[in-house]
Amino acid sequence: MPVTAVTGSASGIGAAVCAALRAAGHRIIGIDRANAEVIADLSSHAGRQAAIASVLEQSGGVLDGLICCAGVGVTAPSCGIILAVNYFGVSELLDGLADALAKGEQPAALVIGSVASTYASADQPMVAAMLAGDEGQALELANALGQPQAAYAGSKYAVTCNARQKAVAWAKLGIRLNVVAPGAVETPLHQASLEDARFGQATRQFVAPLGRAGHPEEIATLVAFLQSPQAGFIHGSVVFVDGGMDAMARPTRF
Ligand code: NAI
C-alpha cells in the first residue's frame, strides 16, 4: 500500500486529495494545524521540522508520495505568513522528505501552486529572497510591501520555480515532481476572499471562461492521476486546472 503525506489535509483541496488517494489505495499521513495525523504549524521552521520528524516516524522513513497543499490566501493575518506557509512550508518539506521519497516505490511528489503564479516574476526582490532561501529577508520585504495579492502571487510563482528547479536532481533520485495550478476553487480559502471587504469584488470578477469556480474533487482527480504509475513520464510539469483562466489571460504564453 503506497504511503503518501499530504499537507493541508484537513480542508478544501487537501481533504479532497486525501479522499481521492485513499480511494486509490494509499495510506495517508495528513499534516495540518488540527484534525490530522500530524499536527504542525508550517509557518515556522520549528513547526516544519516537527512535521518532518513526525512524518518520518509514522512512515518508518519511507514515503511513496508527498502532496504539499497547505496554503493561506490573501486574507491571511500578514503578508509574511503568506510566504512562510505557501513557500517555505513547501520548500522545507520537499527538502526534508526527499530522502524518504527516494526510498519509496515509484515515488512522486506534487505541489499545489496557483494560476496566480503567472502574475509574479523572478525580478521581484521578495521572490528573489524566497528563491535564495532567505526567509527573514523575504518576510521582511513582503511585510514592508504590504500587498497580500502580490505576496500570494509571488509565493506561488516562487514555489513553482522551486519545484521545477528540482526536476533534474530529483529525476536522478527517481522521484517525479509536478505542480498543479488551480484557478478559483470552492473552498473555505476562496470563500474568505469572497467575503473580504478588500478582495471580495476582485475575487467575484475573477471568473474563468467556463463561467464557474472549480470543485476540490476536480483538482484531486488530477492529483491522484499524477501520483499514479500511469503518469510515469510526467515530471517537472505545471498543469493548470482553471476553467480556461490562464488561456484567457495569456493565450500566447505557456
Ligand atoms: P483551505 O483553507 O480549505 O485549506 C488549506 C489548509 O491548509 C487548511 O486545512 C489549513 O489549516 C492548512 N494550513 C494553513 N496554514 C497552515 C499552517 N501554518 N500549518 C499547517 N497547515 C496550514 O484552502 P484550499 O483552497 O483548499 O487551499 C489549498 C491550496 O490550494 C493552497 O495552497 C491554496 O493556495 C491553493 N489554491 C487554492 C485556490 C482556491 O481558489 N481555493 C486557487 C489556487 C490555489
PDB file of N, CA, C and O in Angstrom, residues 64-91:
ATOM      1  N   ASP A  64       6.089   7.048  -0.333  1.00  0.00           N
ATOM      2  CA  ASP A  64       5.856   6.865  -1.771  1.00  0.00           C
ATOM      3  C   ASP A  64       5.295   8.133  -2.412  1.00  0.00           C
ATOM      4  O   ASP A  64       5.387   8.308  -3.627  1.00  0.00           O
ATOM      5  N   GLY A  65       4.702   8.988  -1.596  1.00  0.00           N
ATOM      6  CA  GLY A  65       4.129  10.218  -2.150  1.00  0.00           C
ATOM      7  C   GLY A  65       4.146  11.352  -1.151  1.00  0.00           C
ATOM      8  O   GLY A  65       4.143  11.129   0.068  1.00  0.00           O
ATOM      9  N   LEU A  66       4.187  12.565  -1.675  1.00  0.00           N
ATOM     10  CA  LEU A  66       4.086  13.773  -0.841  1.00  0.00           C
ATOM     11  C   LEU A  66       3.300  14.806  -1.632  1.00  0.00           C
ATOM     12  O   LEU A  66       3.648  15.099  -2.781  1.00  0.00           O
ATOM     13  N   ILE A  67       2.241  15.332  -1.025  1.00  0.00           N
ATOM     14  CA  ILE A  67       1.449  16.398  -1.664  1.00  0.00           C
ATOM     15  C   ILE A  67       1.510  17.617  -0.757  1.00  0.00           C
ATOM     16  O   ILE A  67       1.047  17.568   0.389  1.00  0.00           O
ATOM     17  N   CYS A  68       2.069  18.719  -1.265  1.00  0.00           N
ATOM     18  CA  CYS A  68       2.141  19.961  -0.490  1.00  0.00           C
ATOM     19  C   CYS A  68       0.984  20.848  -0.902  1.00  0.00           C
ATOM     20  O   CYS A  68       1.021  21.504  -1.953  1.00  0.00           O
ATOM     21  N   CYS A  69      -0.044  20.844  -0.069  1.00  0.00           N
ATOM     22  CA  CYS A  69      -1.289  21.527  -0.397  1.00  0.00           C
ATOM     23  C   CYS A  69      -1.590  22.665   0.577  1.00  0.00           C
ATOM     24  O   CYS A  69      -2.297  23.611   0.229  1.00  0.00           O
ATOM     25  N   ALA A  70      -1.051  22.582   1.797  1.00  0.00           N
ATOM     26  CA  ALA A  70      -1.361  23.619   2.796  1.00  0.00           C
ATOM     27  C   ALA A  70      -1.010  24.992   2.247  1.00  0.00           C
ATOM     28  O   ALA A  70       0.037  25.181   1.634  1.00  0.00           O
ATOM     29  N   GLY A  71      -1.900  25.931   2.463  1.00  0.00           N
ATOM     30  CA  GLY A  71      -1.629  27.281   1.991  1.00  0.00           C
ATOM     31  C   GLY A  71      -2.599  28.251   2.624  1.00  0.00           C
ATOM     32  O   GLY A  71      -3.635  27.858   3.166  1.00  0.00           O
ATOM     33  N   VAL A  72      -2.236  29.517   2.587  1.00  0.00           N
ATOM     34  CA  VAL A  72      -3.129  30.578   3.054  1.00  0.00           C
ATOM     35  C   VAL A  72      -3.313  31.577   1.920  1.00  0.00           C
ATOM     36  O   VAL A  72      -2.460  31.707   1.039  1.00  0.00           O
ATOM     37  N   GLY A  73      -4.450  32.276   1.947  1.00  0.00           N
ATOM     38  CA  GLY A  73      -4.786  33.212   0.877  1.00  0.00           C
ATOM     39  C   GLY A  73      -4.557  34.653   1.287  1.00  0.00           C
ATOM     40  O   GLY A  73      -3.882  34.942   2.293  1.00  0.00           O
ATOM     41  N   VAL A  74      -5.138  35.545   0.513  1.00  0.00           N
ATOM     42  CA  VAL A  74      -4.894  36.982   0.711  1.00  0.00           C
ATOM     43  C   VAL A  74      -5.487  37.530   2.009  1.00  0.00           C
ATOM     44  O   VAL A  74      -5.133  38.636   2.424  1.00  0.00           O
ATOM     45  N   THR A  75      -6.353  36.759   2.664  1.00  0.00           N
ATOM     46  CA  THR A  75      -6.924  37.230   3.930  1.00  0.00           C
ATOM     47  C   THR A  75      -6.083  36.794   5.135  1.00  0.00           C
ATOM     48  O   THR A  75      -6.506  36.971   6.274  1.00  0.00           O
ATOM     49  N   ALA A  76      -4.921  36.223   4.892  1.00  0.00           N
ATOM     50  CA  ALA A  76      -4.030  35.803   5.995  1.00  0.00           C
ATOM     51  C   ALA A  76      -3.666  37.015   6.858  1.00  0.00           C
ATOM     52  O   ALA A  76      -3.697  38.147   6.377  1.00  0.00           O
ATOM     53  N   PRO A  77      -3.302  36.763   8.126  1.00  0.00           N
ATOM     54  CA  PRO A  77      -3.031  37.878   9.043  1.00  0.00           C
ATOM     55  C   PRO A  77      -1.918  38.827   8.597  1.00  0.00           C
ATOM     56  O   PRO A  77      -1.931  39.995   8.955  1.00  0.00           O
ATOM     57  N   SER A  78      -0.946  38.322   7.839  1.00  0.00           N
ATOM     58  CA  SER A  78       0.117  39.217   7.353  1.00  0.00           C
ATOM     59  C   SER A  78       0.657  38.684   6.029  1.00  0.00           C
ATOM     60  O   SER A  78       0.481  37.502   5.703  1.00  0.00           O
ATOM     61  N   CYS A  79       1.342  39.575   5.290  1.00  0.00           N
ATOM     62  CA  CYS A  79       1.965  39.134   4.036  1.00  0.00           C
ATOM     63  C   CYS A  79       3.081  38.135   4.313  1.00  0.00           C
ATOM     64  O   CYS A  79       3.296  37.190   3.542  1.00  0.00           O
ATOM     65  N   GLY A  80       3.785  38.329   5.423  1.00  0.00           N
ATOM     66  CA  GLY A  80       4.868  37.413   5.766  1.00  0.00           C
ATOM     67  C   GLY A  80       4.367  35.988   5.946  1.00  0.00           C
ATOM     68  O   GLY A  80       5.011  35.032   5.503  1.00  0.00           O
ATOM     69  N   ILE A  81       3.201  35.845   6.579  1.00  0.00           N
ATOM     70  CA  ILE A  81       2.661  34.491   6.803  1.00  0.00           C
ATOM     71  C   ILE A  81       2.332  33.814   5.471  1.00  0.00           C
ATOM     72  O   ILE A  81       2.487  32.603   5.322  1.00  0.00           O
ATOM     73  N   ILE A  82       1.910  34.604   4.496  1.00  0.00           N
ATOM     74  CA  ILE A  82       1.613  34.024   3.176  1.00  0.00           C
ATOM     75  C   ILE A  82       2.877  33.362   2.615  1.00  0.00           C
ATOM     76  O   ILE A  82       2.838  32.222   2.129  1.00  0.00           O
ATOM     77  N   LEU A  83       4.007  34.049   2.708  1.00  0.00           N
ATOM     78  CA  LEU A  83       5.261  33.473   2.207  1.00  0.00           C
ATOM     79  C   LEU A  83       5.721  32.301   3.077  1.00  0.00           C
ATOM     80  O   LEU A  83       6.214  31.283   2.574  1.00  0.00           O
ATOM     81  N   ALA A  84       5.552  32.471   4.403  1.00  0.00           N
ATOM     82  CA  ALA A  84       6.044  31.444   5.338  1.00  0.00           C
ATOM     83  C   ALA A  84       5.348  30.105   5.099  1.00  0.00           C
ATOM     84  O   ALA A  84       5.989  29.051   5.138  1.00  0.00           O
ATOM     85  N   VAL A  85       4.037  30.135   4.840  1.00  0.00           N
ATOM     86  CA  VAL A  85       3.304  28.879   4.629  1.00  0.00           C
ATOM     87  C   VAL A  85       3.421  28.425   3.173  1.00  0.00           C
ATOM     88  O   VAL A  85       3.785  27.287   2.886  1.00  0.00           O
ATOM     89  N   ASN A  86       3.113  29.341   2.246  1.00  0.00           N
ATOM     90  CA  ASN A  86       2.981  28.939   0.833  1.00  0.00           C
ATOM     91  C   ASN A  86       4.315  28.641   0.164  1.00  0.00           C
ATOM     92  O   ASN A  86       4.368  27.836  -0.762  1.00  0.00           O
ATOM     93  N   TYR A  87       5.390  29.288   0.605  1.00  0.00           N
ATOM     94  CA  TYR A  87       6.697  28.992   0.008  1.00  0.00           C
ATOM     95  C   TYR A  87       7.562  28.127   0.944  1.00  0.00           C
ATOM     96  O   TYR A  87       7.877  26.980   0.616  1.00  0.00           O
ATOM     97  N   PHE A  88       7.877  28.673   2.134  1.00  0.00           N
ATOM     98  CA  PHE A  88       8.830  27.949   2.990  1.00  0.00           C
ATOM     99  C   PHE A  88       8.194  26.682   3.583  1.00  0.00           C
ATOM    100  O   PHE A  88       8.902  25.702   3.838  1.00  0.00           O
ATOM    101  N   GLY A  89       6.867  26.689   3.764  1.00  0.00           N
ATOM    102  CA  GLY A  89       6.177  25.487   4.252  1.00  0.00           C
ATOM    103  C   GLY A  89       6.177  24.369   3.234  1.00  0.00           C
ATOM    104  O   GLY A  89       5.905  23.218   3.563  1.00  0.00           O
ATOM    105  N   VAL A  90       6.494  24.706   1.997  1.00  0.00           N
ATOM    106  CA  VAL A  90       6.606  23.692   0.928  1.00  0.00           C
ATOM    107  C   VAL A  90       8.072  23.326   0.701  1.00  0.00           C
ATOM    108  O   VAL A  90       8.451  22.157   0.740  1.00  0.00           O
ATOM    109  N   SER A  91       8.921  24.343   0.486  1.00  0.00           N
ATOM    110  CA  SER A  91      10.320  24.059   0.116  1.00  0.00           C
ATOM    111  C   SER A  91      11.026  23.264   1.213  1.00  0.00           C
ATOM    112  O   SER A  91      11.785  22.332   0.931  1.00  0.00           O
TER     113      SER A  91
END
